[in-house]
Coordinates of C-alpha atoms and ligand atoms in Angstrom, one line a residue:
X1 CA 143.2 116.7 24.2
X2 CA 145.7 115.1 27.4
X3 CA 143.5 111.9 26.7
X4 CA 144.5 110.7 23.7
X5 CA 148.5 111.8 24.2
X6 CA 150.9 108.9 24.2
X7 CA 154.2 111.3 24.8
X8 CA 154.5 114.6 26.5
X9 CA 157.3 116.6 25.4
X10 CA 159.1 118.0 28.4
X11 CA 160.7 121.6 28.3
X12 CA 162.2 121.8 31.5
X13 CA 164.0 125.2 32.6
X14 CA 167.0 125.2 35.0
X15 CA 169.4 122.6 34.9
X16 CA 170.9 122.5 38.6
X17 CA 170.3 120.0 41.5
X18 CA 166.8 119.4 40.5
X19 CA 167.1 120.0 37.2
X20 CA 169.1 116.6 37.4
X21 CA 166.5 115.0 39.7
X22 CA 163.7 115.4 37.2
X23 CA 165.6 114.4 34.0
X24 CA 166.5 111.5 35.6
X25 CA 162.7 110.7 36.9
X26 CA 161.7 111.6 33.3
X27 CA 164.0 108.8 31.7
X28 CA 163.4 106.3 34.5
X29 CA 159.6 106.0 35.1
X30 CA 159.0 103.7 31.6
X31 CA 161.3 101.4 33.3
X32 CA 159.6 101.3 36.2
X33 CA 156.4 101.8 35.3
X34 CA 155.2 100.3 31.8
X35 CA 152.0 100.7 32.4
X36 CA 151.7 104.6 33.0
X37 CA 150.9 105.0 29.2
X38 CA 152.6 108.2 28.5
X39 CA 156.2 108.3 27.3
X40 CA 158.0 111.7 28.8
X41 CA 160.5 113.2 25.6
X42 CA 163.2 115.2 27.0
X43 CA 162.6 117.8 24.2
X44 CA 164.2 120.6 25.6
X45 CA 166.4 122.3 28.5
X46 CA 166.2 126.0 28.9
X47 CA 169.1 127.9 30.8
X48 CA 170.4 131.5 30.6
X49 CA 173.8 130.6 29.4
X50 CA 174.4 128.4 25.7
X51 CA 178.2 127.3 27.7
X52 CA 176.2 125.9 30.6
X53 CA 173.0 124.8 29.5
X54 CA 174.3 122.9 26.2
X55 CA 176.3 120.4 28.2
X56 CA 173.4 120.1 30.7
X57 CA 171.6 119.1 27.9
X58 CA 174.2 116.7 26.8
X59 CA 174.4 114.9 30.3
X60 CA 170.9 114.8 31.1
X61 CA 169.9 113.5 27.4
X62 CA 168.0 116.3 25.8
X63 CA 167.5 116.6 22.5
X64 CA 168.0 120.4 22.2
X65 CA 168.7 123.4 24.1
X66 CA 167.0 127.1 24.2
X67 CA 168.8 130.4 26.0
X68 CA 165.6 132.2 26.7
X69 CA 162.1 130.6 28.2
X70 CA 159.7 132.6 26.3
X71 CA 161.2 130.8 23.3
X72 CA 160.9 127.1 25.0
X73 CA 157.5 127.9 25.8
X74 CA 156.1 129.1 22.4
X75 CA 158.0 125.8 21.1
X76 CA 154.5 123.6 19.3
X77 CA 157.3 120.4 20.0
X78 CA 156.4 121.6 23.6
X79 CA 153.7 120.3 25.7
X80 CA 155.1 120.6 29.5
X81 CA 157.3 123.1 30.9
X82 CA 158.8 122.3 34.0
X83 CA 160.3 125.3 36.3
X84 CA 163.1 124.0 38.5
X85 CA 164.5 127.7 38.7
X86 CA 164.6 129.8 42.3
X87 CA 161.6 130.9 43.4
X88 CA 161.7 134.5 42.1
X89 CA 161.6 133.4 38.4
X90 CA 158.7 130.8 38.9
X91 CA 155.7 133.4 38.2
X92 CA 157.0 135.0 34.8
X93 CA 158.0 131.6 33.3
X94 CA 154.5 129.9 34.7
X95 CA 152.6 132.8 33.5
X96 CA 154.4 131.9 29.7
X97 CA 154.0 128.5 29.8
X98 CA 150.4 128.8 30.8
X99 CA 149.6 131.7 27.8
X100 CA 151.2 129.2 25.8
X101 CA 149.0 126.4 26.7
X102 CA 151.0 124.4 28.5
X103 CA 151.3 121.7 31.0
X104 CA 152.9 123.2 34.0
X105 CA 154.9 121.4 36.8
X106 CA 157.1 123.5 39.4
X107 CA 159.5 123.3 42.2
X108 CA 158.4 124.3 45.3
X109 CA 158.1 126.2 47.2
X110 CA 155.6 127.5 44.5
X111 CA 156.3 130.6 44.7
X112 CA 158.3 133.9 46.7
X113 CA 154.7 135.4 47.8
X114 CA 151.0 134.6 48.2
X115 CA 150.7 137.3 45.5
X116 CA 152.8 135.7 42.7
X117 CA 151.0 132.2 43.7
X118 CA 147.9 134.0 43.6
X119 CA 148.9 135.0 40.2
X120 CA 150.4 131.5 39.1
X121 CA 147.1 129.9 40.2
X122 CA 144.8 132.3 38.0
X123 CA 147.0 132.3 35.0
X124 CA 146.8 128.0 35.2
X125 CA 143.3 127.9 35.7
X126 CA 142.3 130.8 33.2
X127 CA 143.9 128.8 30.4
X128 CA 143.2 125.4 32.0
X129 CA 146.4 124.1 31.5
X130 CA 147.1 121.1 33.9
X131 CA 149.2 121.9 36.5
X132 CA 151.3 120.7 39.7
X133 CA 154.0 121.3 42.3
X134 CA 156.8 119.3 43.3
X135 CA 156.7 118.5 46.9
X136 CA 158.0 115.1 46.0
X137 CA 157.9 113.5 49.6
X138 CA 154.4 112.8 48.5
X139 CA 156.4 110.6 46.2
X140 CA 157.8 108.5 49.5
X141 CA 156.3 105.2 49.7
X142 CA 156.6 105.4 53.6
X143 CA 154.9 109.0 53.7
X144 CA 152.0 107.4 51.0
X145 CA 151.6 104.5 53.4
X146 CA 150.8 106.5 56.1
X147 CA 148.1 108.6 54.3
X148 CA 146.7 105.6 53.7
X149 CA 146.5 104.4 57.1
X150 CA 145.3 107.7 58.2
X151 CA 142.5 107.6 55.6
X152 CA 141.7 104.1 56.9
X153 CA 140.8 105.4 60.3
X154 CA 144.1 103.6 61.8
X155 CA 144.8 106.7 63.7
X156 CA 141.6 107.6 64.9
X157 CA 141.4 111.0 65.4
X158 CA 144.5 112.8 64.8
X159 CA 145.8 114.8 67.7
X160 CA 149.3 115.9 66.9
X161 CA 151.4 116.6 64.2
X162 CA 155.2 117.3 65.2
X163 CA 157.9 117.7 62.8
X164 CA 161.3 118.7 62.3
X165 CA 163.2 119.1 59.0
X166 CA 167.0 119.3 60.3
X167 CA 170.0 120.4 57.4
X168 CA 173.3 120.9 58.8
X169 CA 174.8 122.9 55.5
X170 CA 175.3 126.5 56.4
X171 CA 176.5 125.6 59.7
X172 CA 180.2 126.7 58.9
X173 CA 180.0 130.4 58.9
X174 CA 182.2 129.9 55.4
X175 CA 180.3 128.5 53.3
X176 CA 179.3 131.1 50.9
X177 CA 176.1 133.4 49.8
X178 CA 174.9 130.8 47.6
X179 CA 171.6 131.9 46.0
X180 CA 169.0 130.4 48.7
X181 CA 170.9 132.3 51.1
X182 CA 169.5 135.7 49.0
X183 CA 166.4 137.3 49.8
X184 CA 165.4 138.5 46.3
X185 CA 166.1 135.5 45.0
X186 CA 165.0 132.1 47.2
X187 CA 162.1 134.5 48.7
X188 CA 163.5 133.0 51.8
X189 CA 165.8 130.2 53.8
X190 CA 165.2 127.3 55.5
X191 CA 161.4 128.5 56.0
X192 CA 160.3 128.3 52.3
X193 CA 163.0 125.5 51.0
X194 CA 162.1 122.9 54.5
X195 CA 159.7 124.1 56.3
X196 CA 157.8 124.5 52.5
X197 CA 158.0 120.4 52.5
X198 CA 156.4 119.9 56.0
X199 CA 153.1 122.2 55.5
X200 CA 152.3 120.2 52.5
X201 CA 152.7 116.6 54.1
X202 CA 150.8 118.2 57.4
X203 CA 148.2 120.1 55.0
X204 CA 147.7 115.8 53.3
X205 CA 148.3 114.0 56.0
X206 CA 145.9 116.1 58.8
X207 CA 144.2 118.6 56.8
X208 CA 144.0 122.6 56.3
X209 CA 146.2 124.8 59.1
X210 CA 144.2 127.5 60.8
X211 CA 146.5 129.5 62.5
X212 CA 150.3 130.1 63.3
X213 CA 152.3 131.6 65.9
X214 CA 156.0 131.2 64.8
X215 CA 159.5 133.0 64.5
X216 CA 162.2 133.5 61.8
X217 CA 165.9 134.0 62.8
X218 CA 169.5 134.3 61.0
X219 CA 172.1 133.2 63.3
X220 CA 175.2 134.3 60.7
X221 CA 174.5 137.6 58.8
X222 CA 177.0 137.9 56.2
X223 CA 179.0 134.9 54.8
X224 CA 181.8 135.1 52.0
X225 CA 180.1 136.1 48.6
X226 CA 180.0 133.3 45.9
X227 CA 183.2 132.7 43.7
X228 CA 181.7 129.7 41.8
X229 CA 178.4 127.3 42.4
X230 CA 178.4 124.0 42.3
X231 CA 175.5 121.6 41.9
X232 CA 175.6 120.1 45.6
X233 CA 174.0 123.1 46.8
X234 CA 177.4 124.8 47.7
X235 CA 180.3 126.1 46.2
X236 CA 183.2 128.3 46.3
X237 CA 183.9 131.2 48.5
X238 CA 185.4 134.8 47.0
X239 CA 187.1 137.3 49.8
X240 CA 184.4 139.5 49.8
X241 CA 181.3 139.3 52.5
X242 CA 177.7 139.9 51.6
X243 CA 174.5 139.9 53.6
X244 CA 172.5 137.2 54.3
X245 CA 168.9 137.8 53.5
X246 CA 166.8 134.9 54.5
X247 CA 165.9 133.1 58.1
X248 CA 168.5 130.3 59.2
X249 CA 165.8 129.1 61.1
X250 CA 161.8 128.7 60.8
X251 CA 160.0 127.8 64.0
X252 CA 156.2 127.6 64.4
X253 CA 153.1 126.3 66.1
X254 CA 150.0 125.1 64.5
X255 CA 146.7 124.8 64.6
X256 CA 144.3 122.6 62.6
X257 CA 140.8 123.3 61.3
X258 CA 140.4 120.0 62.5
X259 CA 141.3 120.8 66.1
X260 CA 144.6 118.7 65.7
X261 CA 147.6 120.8 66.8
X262 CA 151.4 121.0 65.0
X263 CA 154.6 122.0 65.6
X264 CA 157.3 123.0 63.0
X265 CA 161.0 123.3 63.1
X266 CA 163.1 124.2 60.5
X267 CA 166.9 125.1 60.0
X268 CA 170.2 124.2 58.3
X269 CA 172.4 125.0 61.3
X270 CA 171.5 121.2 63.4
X271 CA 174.8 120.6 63.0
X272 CA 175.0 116.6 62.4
X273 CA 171.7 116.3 60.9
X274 CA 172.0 116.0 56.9
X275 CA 168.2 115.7 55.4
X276 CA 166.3 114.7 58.8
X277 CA 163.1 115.4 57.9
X278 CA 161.0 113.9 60.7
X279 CA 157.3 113.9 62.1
X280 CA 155.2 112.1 64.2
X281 CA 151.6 111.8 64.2
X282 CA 149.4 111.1 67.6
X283 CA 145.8 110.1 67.2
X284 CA 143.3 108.0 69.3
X285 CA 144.4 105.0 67.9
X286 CA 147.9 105.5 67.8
X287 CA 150.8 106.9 66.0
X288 CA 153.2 107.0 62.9
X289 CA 156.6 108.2 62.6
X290 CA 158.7 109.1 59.8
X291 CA 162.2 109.9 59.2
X292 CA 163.5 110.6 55.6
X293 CA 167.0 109.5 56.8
X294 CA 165.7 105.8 56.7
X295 CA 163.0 106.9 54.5
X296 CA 162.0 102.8 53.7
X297 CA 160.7 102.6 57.0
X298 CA 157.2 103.6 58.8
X299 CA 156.8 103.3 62.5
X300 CA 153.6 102.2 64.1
X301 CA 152.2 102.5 67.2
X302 CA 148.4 100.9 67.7
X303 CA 147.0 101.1 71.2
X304 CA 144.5 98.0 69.7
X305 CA 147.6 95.8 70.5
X306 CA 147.5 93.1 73.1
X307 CA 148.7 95.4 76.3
X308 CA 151.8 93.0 77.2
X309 CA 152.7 93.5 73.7
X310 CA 152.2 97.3 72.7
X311 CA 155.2 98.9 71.2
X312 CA 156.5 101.0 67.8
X313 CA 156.8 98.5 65.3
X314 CA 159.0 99.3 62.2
X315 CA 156.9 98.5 59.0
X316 CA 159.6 98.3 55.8
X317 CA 157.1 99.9 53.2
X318 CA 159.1 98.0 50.3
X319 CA 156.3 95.0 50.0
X320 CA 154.1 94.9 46.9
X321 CA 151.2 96.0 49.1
X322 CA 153.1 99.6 50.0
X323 CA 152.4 102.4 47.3
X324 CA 155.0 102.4 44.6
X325 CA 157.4 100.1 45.8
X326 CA 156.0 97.4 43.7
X327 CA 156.9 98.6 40.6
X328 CA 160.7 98.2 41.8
X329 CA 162.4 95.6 43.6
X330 CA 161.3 92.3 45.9
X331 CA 160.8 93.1 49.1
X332 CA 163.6 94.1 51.1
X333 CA 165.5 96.0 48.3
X334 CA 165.2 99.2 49.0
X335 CA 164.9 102.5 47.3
X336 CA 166.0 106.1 47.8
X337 CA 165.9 109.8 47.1
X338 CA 165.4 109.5 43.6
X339 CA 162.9 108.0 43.5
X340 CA 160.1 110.0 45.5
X341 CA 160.3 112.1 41.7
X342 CA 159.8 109.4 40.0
X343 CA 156.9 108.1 41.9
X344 CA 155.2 111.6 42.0
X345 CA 155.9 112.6 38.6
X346 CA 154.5 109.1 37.6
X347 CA 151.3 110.1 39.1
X348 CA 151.5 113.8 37.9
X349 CA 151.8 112.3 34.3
X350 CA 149.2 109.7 34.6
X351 CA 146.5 112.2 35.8
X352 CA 147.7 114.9 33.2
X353 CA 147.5 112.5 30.2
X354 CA 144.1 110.9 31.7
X355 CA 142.6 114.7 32.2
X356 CA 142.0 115.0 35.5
X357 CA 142.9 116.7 38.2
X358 CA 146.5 116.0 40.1
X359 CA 147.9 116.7 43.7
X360 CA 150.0 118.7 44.9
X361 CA 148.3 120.9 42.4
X362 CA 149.0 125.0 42.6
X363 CA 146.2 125.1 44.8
X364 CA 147.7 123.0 47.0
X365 CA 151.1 124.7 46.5
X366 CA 149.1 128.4 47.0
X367 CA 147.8 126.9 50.1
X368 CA 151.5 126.1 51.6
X369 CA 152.0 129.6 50.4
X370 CA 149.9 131.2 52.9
X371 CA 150.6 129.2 55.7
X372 CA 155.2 130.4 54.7
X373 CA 153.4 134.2 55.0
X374 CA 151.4 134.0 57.5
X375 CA 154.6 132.5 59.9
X376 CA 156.6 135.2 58.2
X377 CA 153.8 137.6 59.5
X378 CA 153.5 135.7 62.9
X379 CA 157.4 136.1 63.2
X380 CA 157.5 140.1 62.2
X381 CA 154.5 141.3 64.5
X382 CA 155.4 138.6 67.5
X383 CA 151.3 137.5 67.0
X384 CA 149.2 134.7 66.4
X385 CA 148.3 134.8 62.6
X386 CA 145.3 133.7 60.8
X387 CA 145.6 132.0 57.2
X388 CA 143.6 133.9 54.9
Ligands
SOE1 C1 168.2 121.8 50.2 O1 167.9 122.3 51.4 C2 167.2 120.7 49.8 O2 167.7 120.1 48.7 C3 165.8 121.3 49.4 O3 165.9 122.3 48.4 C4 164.9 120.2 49.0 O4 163.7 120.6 48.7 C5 164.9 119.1 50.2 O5 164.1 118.1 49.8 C6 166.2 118.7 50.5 O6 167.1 119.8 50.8

């Protein structure tokens, strides 16, 4: 069936912050990437509201609009239905789109609980619709680069994984209840929004986690309930205050299957640090760092260096030889943000049309999923945790 497709007709719910990150990867990988084969159609955008979603639709160049998801998904026009709702929506609009026989692609964190994932992953596979998540720094040439020297051997064997993933939003004790400051809704904060991001590079980069020791904490318990959102995350404040549901701040330790050991940090109260998502790998051989703040660049380390000479050299992963960066600019000319969803839904539509299986696919998204619960756990009963 995917095979022989030469456009896949999107119906993507949601129309916020990454609702405009993957309309605008839909209409720019055929200009980057002529070869992929598949032409994306913005078909459709769902949202609850006709008043919001219909100039959402307008500004993001969809051809039509729909209030409710079940009717998106029952839509024949339809062949991919992409969920960038919160998290406590993902399961029932998943579970549509996969009845329906749909392609499914979904924000992450995949899900508020193992049990909806759990639920997601069945409901894919028992209709064997495609599916995939969006951790999109998989979609960072600097991040690919490094699988890829990992993979190589480059490393050696891999001793340590340390990351941080540092947000500075929340800080002011103003800024309102926004919805991933809600419980019932984001499933939780900083934990399942950043920390989310660094268990899936970890879980490609080194391999499965074993077990966590870790701690949640909210350092400001109620903020100003939301007047009005805006699509940068924040918006305005009303007079009245409301509870904050979800951790400030993730913390955990890690252990490997492969012996390797991790450490995660993750909060939006570092005040200074915007989207410093940072880790550094140790291995026999030597090491890799990577910071998404000056996310064209890869450090090396390689203890095979001449020993007057050893030092962290700064590879800029824009060359023709780095993953993806080819397909834009000469060397030098760098890219940003937007385009780690490109690249990733490039290769999420490539594999989809081809058949075969893709990555970060909802097992891979159930399997960040435990590791979230089992800190959660770790952090509630003050114990070492095993993922099940
Ligand atoms: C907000 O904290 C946010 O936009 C996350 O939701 C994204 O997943 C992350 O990549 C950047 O920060």
């Amino acid at each position: 069936m995917a095979g022989s497709l030469r456009k896949i007709n999107v119906g993507l719910v949601g129309y916020q912050f990454m609702g405009k990150a993957h309309s605008n990867a839909y209409r720019q990988i055929g200009k980057f990437f002529p070869d992929l084969g598949v032409e994306p159609v913005l078909k459709a955008i769902c949202g609850r509201t006709a008043e919001k979603v219909k100039p959402a639709a307008e500004r993001f160049g969809f051809e039509s609009f729909e209030t409710d998801f079940r009717a998106l998904c029952a839509r024949p026009d339809i062949d991919l239905i992409d969920v960038v709702t919160p998290g406590n929506s993902h399961v029932e609009i998943v579970l549509e789109a996969a009845k329906n026989g749909k392609m499914v692609f979904c924000e992450k964190p995949l899900a508020n609980t193992v049990a909806q994932a759990d639920e997601m992953l069945k409901a894919v596979q028992d209709n064997a619709v495609p599916n995939a998540v969006c951790f999109n720094y998989r979609g960072v040439p600097a991040i690919a680069q490094a699988k890829k020297m990992i993979e190589e051997g480059r490393l050696g064997k891999i001793y340590h994984f340390r990351s941080v993933y540092l947000q500075d939003w929340i800080v002011d004790p103003n800024m309102p209840l926004v919805w991933r400051l809600q419980g019932d809704i984001a499933g939780s904060g900083s934990h399942g929004d950043l920390a989310a991001h660094l268990i899936d590079i970890a879980h490609w980069l080194v391999g499965p986690i074993d077990e966590v020791s870790g701690m949640l904490d909210t350092f400001i318990k109620q903020r100003p309930k939301l007047a009005e959102s805006n699509d940068r995350l924040g918006g305005s404040a009303s007079s009245e205050m409301g509870e904050v549901t979800v951790d400030d701040s993730s913390i955990f330790l890690a252990r490997f299957a492969n012996g390797a050991l991790g450490t995660f940090e993750a909060t939006r109260m570092a005040a200074g640090r915007k989207n410093h998502s940072r880790f550094e790998i140790n291995g026999s051989k030597g090491s890799l760092v990577f910071n998404m703040e000056r996310m064209n660049e890869l450090e090396y380390y390689d203890t095979g260096d001449p020993e007057d000479a050893r030092g962290f050299r700064v590879i800029q992963t824009t060359d023709s030889v780095h993953p993806y960066t080819g397909n834009y600019w000469p060397v030098g000319h760098i890219i940003g943000y937007e385009h780690t969803f490109i690249n990733l839904i490039h290769d999420i539509l490539r594999d989809f049309a081809a058949g075969r299986p893709t990555h970060p696919d909802f097992v891979d998204g159930l399997a960040a999923q435990r590791v979230l619960e089992a800190v959660d756990r770790s952090s509630r009963t003050r114990a070492w945790q095993n993922i099940g």
